[in-house]
PDB file of C-alpha atoms in Angstrom:
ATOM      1  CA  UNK A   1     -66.434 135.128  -0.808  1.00 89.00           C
ATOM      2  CA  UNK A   2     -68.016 133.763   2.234  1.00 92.00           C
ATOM      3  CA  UNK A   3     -71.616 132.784   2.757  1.00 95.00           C
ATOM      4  CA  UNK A   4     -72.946 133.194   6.156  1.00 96.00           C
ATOM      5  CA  UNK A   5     -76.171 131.288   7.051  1.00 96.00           C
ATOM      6  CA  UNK A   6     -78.228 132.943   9.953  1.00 97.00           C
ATOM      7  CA  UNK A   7     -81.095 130.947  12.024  1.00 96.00           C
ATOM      8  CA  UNK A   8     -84.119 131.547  12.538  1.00 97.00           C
ATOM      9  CA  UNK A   9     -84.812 134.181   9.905  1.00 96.00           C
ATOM     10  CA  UNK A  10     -87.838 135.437  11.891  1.00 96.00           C
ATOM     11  CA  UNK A  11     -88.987 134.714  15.553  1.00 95.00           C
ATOM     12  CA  UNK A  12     -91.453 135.829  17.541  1.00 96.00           C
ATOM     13  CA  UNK A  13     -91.036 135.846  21.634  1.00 95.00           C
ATOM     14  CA  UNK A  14     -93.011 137.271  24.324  1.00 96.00           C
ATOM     15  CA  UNK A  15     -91.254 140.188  26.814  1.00 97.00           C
ATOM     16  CA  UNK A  16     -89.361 138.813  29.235  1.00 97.00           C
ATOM     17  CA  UNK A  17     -87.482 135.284  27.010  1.00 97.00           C
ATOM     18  CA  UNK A  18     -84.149 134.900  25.589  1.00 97.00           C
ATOM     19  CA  UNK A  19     -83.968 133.795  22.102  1.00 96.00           C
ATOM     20  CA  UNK A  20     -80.814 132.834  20.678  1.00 97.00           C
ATOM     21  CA  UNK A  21     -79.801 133.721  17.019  1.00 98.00           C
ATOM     22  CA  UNK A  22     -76.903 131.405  15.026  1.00 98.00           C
ATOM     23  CA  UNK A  23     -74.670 132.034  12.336  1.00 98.00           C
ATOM     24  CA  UNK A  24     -72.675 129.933  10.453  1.00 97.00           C
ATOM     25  CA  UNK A  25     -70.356 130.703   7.893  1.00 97.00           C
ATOM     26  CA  UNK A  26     -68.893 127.972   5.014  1.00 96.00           C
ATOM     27  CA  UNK A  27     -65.112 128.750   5.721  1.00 94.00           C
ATOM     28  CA  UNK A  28     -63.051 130.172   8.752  1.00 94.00           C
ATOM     29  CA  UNK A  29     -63.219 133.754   9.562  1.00 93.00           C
ATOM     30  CA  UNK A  30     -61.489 135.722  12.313  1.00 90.00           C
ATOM     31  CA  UNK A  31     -63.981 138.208  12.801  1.00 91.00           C
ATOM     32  CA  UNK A  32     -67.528 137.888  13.348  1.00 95.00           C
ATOM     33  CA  UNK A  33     -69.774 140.845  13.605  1.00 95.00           C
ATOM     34  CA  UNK A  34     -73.142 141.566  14.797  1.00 97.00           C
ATOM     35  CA  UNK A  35     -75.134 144.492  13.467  1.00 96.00           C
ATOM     36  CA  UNK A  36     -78.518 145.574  14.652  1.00 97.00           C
ATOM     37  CA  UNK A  37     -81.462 147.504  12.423  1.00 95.00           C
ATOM     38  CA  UNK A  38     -84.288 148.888  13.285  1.00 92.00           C
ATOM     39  CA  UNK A  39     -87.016 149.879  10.457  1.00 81.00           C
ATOM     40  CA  UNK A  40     -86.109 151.839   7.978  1.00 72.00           C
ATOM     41  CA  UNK A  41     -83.102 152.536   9.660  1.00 81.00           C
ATOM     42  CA  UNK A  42     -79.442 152.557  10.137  1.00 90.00           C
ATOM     43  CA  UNK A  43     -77.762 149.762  10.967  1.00 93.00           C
ATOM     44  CA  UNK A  44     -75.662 149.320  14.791  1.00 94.00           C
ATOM     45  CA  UNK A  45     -72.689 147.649  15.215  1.00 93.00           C
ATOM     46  CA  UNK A  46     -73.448 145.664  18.272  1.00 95.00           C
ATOM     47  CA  UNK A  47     -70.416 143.648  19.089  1.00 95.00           C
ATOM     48  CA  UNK A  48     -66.978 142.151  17.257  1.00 93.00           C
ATOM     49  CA  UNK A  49     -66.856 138.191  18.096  1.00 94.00           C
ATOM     50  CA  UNK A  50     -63.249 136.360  17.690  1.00 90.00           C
ATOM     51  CA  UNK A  51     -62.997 133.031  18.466  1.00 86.00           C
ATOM     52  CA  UNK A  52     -61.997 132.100  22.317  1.00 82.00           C
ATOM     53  CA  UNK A  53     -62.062 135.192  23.446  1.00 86.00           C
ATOM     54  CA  UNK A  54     -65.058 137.572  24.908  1.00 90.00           C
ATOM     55  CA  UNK A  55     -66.495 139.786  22.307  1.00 93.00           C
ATOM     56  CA  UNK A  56     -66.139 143.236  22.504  1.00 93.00           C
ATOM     57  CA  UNK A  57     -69.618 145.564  22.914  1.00 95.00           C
ATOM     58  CA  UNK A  58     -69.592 148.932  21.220  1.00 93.00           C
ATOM     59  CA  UNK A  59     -71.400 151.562  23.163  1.00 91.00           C
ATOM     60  CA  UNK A  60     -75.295 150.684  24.321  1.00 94.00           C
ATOM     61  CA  UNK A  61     -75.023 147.228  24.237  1.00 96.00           C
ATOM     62  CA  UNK A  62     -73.781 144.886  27.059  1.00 97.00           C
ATOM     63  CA  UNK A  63     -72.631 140.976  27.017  1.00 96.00           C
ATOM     64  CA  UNK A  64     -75.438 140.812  29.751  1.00 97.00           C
ATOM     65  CA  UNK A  65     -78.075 142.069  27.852  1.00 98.00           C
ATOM     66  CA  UNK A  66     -76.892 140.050  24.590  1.00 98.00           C
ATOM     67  CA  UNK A  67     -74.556 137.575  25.251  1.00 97.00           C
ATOM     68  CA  UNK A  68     -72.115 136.125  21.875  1.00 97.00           C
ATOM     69  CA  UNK A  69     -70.114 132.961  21.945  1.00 94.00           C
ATOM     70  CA  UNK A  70     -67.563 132.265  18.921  1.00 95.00           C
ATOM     71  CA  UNK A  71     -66.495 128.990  20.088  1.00 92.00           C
ATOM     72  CA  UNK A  72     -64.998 127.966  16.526  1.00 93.00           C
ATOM     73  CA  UNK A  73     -64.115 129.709  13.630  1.00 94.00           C
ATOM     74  CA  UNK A  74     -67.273 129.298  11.826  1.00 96.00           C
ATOM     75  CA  UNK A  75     -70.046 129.279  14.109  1.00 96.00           C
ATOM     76  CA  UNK A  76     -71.051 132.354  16.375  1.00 96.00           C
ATOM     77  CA  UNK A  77     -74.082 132.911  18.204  1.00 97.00           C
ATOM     78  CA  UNK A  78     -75.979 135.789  19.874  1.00 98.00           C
ATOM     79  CA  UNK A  79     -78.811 135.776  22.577  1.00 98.00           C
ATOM     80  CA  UNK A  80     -80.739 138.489  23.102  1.00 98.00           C
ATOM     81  CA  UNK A  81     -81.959 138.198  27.315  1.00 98.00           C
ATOM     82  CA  UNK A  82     -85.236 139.763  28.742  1.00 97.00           C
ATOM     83  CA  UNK A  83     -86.555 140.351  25.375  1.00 97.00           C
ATOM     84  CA  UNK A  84     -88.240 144.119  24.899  1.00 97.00           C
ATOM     85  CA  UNK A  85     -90.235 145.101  22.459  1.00 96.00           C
ATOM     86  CA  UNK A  86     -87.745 147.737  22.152  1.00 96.00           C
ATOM     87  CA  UNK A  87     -85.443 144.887  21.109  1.00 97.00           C
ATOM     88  CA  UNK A  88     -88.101 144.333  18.172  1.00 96.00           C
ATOM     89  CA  UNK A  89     -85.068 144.484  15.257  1.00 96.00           C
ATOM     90  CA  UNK A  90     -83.645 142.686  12.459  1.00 96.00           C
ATOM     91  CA  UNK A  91     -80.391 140.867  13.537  1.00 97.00           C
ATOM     92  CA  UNK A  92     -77.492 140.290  11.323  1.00 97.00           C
ATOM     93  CA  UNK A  93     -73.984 138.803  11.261  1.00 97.00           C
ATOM     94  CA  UNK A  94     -71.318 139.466   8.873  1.00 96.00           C
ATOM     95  CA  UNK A  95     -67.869 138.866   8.289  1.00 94.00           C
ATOM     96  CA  UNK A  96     -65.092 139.308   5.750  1.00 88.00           C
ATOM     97  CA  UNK A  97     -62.469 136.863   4.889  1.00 85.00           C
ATOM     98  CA  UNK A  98     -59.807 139.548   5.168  1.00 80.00           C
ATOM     99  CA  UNK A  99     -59.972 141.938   2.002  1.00 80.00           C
ATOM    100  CA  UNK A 100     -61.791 144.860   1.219  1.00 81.00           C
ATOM    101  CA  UNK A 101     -65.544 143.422   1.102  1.00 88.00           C
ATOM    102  CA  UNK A 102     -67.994 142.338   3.989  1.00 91.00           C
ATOM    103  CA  UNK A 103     -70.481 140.372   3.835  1.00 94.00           C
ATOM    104  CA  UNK A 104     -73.713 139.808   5.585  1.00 95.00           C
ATOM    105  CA  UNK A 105     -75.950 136.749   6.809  1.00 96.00           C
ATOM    106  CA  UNK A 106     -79.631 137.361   5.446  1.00 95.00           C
ATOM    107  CA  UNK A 107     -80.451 138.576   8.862  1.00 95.00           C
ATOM    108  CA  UNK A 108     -83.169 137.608  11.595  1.00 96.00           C
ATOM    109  CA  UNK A 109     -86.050 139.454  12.074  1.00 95.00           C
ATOM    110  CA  UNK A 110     -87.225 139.535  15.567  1.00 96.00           C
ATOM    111  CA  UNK A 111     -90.699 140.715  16.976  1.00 96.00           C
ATOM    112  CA  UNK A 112     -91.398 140.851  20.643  1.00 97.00           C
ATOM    113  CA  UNK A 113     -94.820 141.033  22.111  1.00 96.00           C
TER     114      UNK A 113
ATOM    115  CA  UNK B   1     -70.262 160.762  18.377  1.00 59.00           C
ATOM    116  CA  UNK B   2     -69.688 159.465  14.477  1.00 61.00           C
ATOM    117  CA  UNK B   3     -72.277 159.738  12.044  1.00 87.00           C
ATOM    118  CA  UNK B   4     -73.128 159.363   8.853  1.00 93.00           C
ATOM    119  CA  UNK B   5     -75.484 161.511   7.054  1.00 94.00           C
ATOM    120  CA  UNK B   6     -76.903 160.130   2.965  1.00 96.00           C
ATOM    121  CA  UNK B   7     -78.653 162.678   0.848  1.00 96.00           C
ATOM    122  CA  UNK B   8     -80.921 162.312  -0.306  1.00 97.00           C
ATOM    123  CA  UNK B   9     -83.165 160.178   2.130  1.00 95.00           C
ATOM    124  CA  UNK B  10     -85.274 158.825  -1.151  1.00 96.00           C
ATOM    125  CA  UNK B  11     -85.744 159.197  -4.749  1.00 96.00           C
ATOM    126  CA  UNK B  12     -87.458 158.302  -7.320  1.00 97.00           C
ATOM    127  CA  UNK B  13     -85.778 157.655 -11.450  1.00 96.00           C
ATOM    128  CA  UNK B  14     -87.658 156.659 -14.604  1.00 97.00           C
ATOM    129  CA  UNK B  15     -85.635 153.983 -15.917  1.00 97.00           C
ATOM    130  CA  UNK B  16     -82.563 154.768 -17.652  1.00 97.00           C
ATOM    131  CA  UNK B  17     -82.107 157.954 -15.295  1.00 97.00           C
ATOM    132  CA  UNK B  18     -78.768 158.382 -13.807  1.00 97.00           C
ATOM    133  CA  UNK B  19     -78.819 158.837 -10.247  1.00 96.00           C
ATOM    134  CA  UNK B  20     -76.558 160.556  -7.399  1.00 97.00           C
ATOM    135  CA  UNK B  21     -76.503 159.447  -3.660  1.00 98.00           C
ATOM    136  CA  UNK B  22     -74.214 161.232  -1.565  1.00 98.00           C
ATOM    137  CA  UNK B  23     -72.533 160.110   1.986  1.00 96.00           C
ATOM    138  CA  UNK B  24     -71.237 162.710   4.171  1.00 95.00           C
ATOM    139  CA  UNK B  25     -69.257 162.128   7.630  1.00 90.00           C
ATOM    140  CA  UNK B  26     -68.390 163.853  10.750  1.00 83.00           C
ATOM    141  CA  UNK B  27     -64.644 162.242  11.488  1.00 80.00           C
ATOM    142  CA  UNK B  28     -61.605 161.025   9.617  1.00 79.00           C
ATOM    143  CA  UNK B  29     -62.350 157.535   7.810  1.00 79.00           C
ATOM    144  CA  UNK B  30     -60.155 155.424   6.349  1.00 81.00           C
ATOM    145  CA  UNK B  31     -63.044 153.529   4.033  1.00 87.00           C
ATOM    146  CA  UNK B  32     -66.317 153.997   2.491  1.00 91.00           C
ATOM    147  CA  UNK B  33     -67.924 151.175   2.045  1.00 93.00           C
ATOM    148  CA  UNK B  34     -71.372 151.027  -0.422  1.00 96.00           C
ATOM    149  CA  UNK B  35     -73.870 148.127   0.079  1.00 96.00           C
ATOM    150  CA  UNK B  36     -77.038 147.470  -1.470  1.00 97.00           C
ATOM    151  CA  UNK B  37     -80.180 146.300   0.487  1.00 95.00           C
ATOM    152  CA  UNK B  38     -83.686 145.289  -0.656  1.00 89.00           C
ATOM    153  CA  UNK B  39     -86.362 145.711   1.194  1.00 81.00           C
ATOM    154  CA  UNK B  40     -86.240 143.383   4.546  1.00 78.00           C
ATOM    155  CA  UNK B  41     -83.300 141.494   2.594  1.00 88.00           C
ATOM    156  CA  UNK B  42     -79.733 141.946   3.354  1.00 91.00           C
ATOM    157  CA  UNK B  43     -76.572 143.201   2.516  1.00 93.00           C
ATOM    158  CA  UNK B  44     -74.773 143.096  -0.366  1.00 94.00           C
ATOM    159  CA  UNK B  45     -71.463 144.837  -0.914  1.00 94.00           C
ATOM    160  CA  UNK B  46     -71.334 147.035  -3.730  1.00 96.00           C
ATOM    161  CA  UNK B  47     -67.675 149.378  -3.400  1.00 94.00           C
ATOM    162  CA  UNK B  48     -65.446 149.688  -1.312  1.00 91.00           C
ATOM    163  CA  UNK B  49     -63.343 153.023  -1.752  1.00 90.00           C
ATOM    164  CA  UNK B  50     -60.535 154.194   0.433  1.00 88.00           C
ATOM    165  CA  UNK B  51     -59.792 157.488  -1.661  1.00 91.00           C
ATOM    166  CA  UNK B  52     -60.151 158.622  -5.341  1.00 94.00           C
ATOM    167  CA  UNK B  53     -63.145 157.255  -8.220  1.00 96.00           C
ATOM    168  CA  UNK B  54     -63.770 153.261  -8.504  1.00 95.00           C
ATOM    169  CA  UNK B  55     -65.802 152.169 -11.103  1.00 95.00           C
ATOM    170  CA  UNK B  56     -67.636 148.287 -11.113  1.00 95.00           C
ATOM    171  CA  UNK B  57     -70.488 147.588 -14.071  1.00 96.00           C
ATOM    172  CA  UNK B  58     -72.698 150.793 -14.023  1.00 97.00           C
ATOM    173  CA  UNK B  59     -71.456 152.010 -10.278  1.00 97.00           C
ATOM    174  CA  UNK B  60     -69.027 154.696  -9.652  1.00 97.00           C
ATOM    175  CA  UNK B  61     -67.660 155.632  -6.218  1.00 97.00           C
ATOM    176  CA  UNK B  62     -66.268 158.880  -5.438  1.00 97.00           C
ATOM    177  CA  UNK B  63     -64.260 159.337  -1.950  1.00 94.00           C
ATOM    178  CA  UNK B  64     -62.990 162.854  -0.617  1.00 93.00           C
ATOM    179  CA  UNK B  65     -61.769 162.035   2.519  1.00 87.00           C
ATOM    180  CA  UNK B  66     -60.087 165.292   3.207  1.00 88.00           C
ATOM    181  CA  UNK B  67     -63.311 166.759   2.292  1.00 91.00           C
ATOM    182  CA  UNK B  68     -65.211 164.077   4.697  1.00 91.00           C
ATOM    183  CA  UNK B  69     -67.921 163.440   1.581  1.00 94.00           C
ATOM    184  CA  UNK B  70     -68.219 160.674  -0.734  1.00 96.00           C
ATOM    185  CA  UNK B  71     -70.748 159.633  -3.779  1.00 97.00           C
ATOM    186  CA  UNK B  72     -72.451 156.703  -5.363  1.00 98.00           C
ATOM    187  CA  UNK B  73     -73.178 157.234  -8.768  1.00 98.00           C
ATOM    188  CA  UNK B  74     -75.653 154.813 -10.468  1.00 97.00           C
ATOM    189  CA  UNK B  75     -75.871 155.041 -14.511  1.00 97.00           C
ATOM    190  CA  UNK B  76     -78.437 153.743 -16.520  1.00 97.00           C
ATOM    191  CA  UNK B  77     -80.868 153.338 -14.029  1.00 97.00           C
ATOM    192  CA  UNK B  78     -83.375 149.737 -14.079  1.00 97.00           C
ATOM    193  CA  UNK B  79     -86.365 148.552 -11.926  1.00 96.00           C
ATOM    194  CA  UNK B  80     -83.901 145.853 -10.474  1.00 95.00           C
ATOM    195  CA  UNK B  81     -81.980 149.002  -8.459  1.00 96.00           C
ATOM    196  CA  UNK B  82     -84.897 149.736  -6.439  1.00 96.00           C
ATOM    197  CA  UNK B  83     -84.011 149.074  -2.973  1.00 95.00           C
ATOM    198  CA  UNK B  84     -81.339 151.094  -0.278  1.00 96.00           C
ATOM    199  CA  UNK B  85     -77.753 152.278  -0.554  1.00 97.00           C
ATOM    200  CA  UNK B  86     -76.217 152.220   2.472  1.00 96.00           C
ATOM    201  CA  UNK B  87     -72.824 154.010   2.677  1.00 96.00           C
ATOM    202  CA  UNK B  88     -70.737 153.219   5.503  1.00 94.00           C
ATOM    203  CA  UNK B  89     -67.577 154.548   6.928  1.00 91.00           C
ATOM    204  CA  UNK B  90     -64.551 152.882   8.088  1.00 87.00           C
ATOM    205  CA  UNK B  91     -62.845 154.449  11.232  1.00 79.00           C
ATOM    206  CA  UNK B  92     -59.859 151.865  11.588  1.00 73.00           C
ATOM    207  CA  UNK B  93     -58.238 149.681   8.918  1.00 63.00           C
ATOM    208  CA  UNK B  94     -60.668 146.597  10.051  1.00 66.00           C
ATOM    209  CA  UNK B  95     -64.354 146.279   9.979  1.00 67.00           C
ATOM    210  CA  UNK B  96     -64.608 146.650  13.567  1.00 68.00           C
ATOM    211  CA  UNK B  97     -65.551 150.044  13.401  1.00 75.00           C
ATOM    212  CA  UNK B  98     -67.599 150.599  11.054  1.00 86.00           C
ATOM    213  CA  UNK B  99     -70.498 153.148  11.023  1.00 91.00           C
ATOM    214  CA  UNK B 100     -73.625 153.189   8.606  1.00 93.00           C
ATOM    215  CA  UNK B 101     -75.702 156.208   7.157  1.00 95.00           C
ATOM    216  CA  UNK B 102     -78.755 155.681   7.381  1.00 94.00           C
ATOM    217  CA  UNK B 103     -79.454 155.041   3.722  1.00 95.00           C
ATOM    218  CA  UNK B 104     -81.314 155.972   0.294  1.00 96.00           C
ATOM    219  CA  UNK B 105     -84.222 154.316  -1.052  1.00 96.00           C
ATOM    220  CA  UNK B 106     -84.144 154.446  -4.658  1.00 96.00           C
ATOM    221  CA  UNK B 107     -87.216 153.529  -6.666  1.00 96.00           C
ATOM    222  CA  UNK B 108     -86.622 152.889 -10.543  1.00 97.00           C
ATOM    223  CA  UNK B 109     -90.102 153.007 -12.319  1.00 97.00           C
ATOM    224  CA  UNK B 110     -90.713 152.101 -16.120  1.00 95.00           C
TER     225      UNK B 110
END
């Protein structure tokens, strides 16, 4: 398995800020993902993250708007720029090391006034 | 687009109740993928079921992917399953596509 170890687990930021969000996993992975969830809901697939390259945005979500390094193999890290309330979410990473399971940071819970 | 639909949204078991979540989706998958979250906690894999009936502990997976459906059977049913089953479903052979439902929240009570 692989244990991935998000930062903060909560924040709270005021309209207009960037925050930035780490994760850190205890042993090399390819693939870093980062998933969005809003209350009680589903959760988004925001962007894959390999290392050196650019990540790759799925649909509604731009590198502007939430910029991701990967600059190693265990350490990626998302910002989230002009924070909206509408960006008001809990964050997670995940990754798999390959086989059949993923597995998930414990998430960061952002509030924005 | 693709999407997920779970039925039923929530339910509610006396302990020791079996239960029956079903995951329905709209395109060819090559995965469904079961995970467990508690309540502002995260994920937690549970099964991961390409085709056919997977069993772990008291879990049991059912996938139909002709039939675009799958289930999550829970047997047994205790207080420490309360929380939401997420199914998700794989559109390539990676996790880079994967799309969630948006859940059901079980509640076990004695």
């Amino acid at each position: 398995s692989v244990l991935l170890y998000q930062k903060p687990n909560r924040d709270i930021c005021q309209s207009g800020t960037s925050l930035k969000i780490q994760c850190v996993a205890d042993s090399q992975v390819v693939s870093m993902f980062w998933y969005q969830q809003f209350q009680e809901q589903s959760l988004m697939l925001m962007a894959t993250a390999n290392e050196g390259s650019e990540a790759t945005y799925e649909s509604g979500f731009t590198k502007d708007k939430f910029p991701i390094s990967r600059p190693n193999l265990t350490f990626s890290t998302l910002t989230v720029n002009n924070a909206r309330p509408g960006d008001s979410s809990i964050y997670f990473c995940s990754s798999s090391l390959g086989g059949e399971t993923l597995y998930f940071g414990s998430g960061t819970r952002l509030t924005v006034l | 687009g693709q999407q997920v639909q779970q039925s039923p949204a929530s339910l509610v078991l006396q302990e020791g109740e079996n239960a029956e979540l079903q995951c329905n989706f709209s395109s060819t998958a090559t995965r469904l993928q079961w995970f467990y979250q508690r309540p502002g906690g995260s994920l937690v894999s549970l099964l991961s079921n390409p085709s056919g009936t997977k069993h772990t502990g008291r879990l049991t997976s059912t996938t139909v992917t002709k039939e675009r459906r799958g289930s999550l059977h829970i047997s047994s049913s205790q207080i420490t399953d309360s929380g939401t089953y997420l199914c998700a479903m794989e559109r390539s052979s990676s996790f880079s596509k994967l799309v969630f439902g948006q859940g059901t929240s079980l509640s076990v009570v004695p």
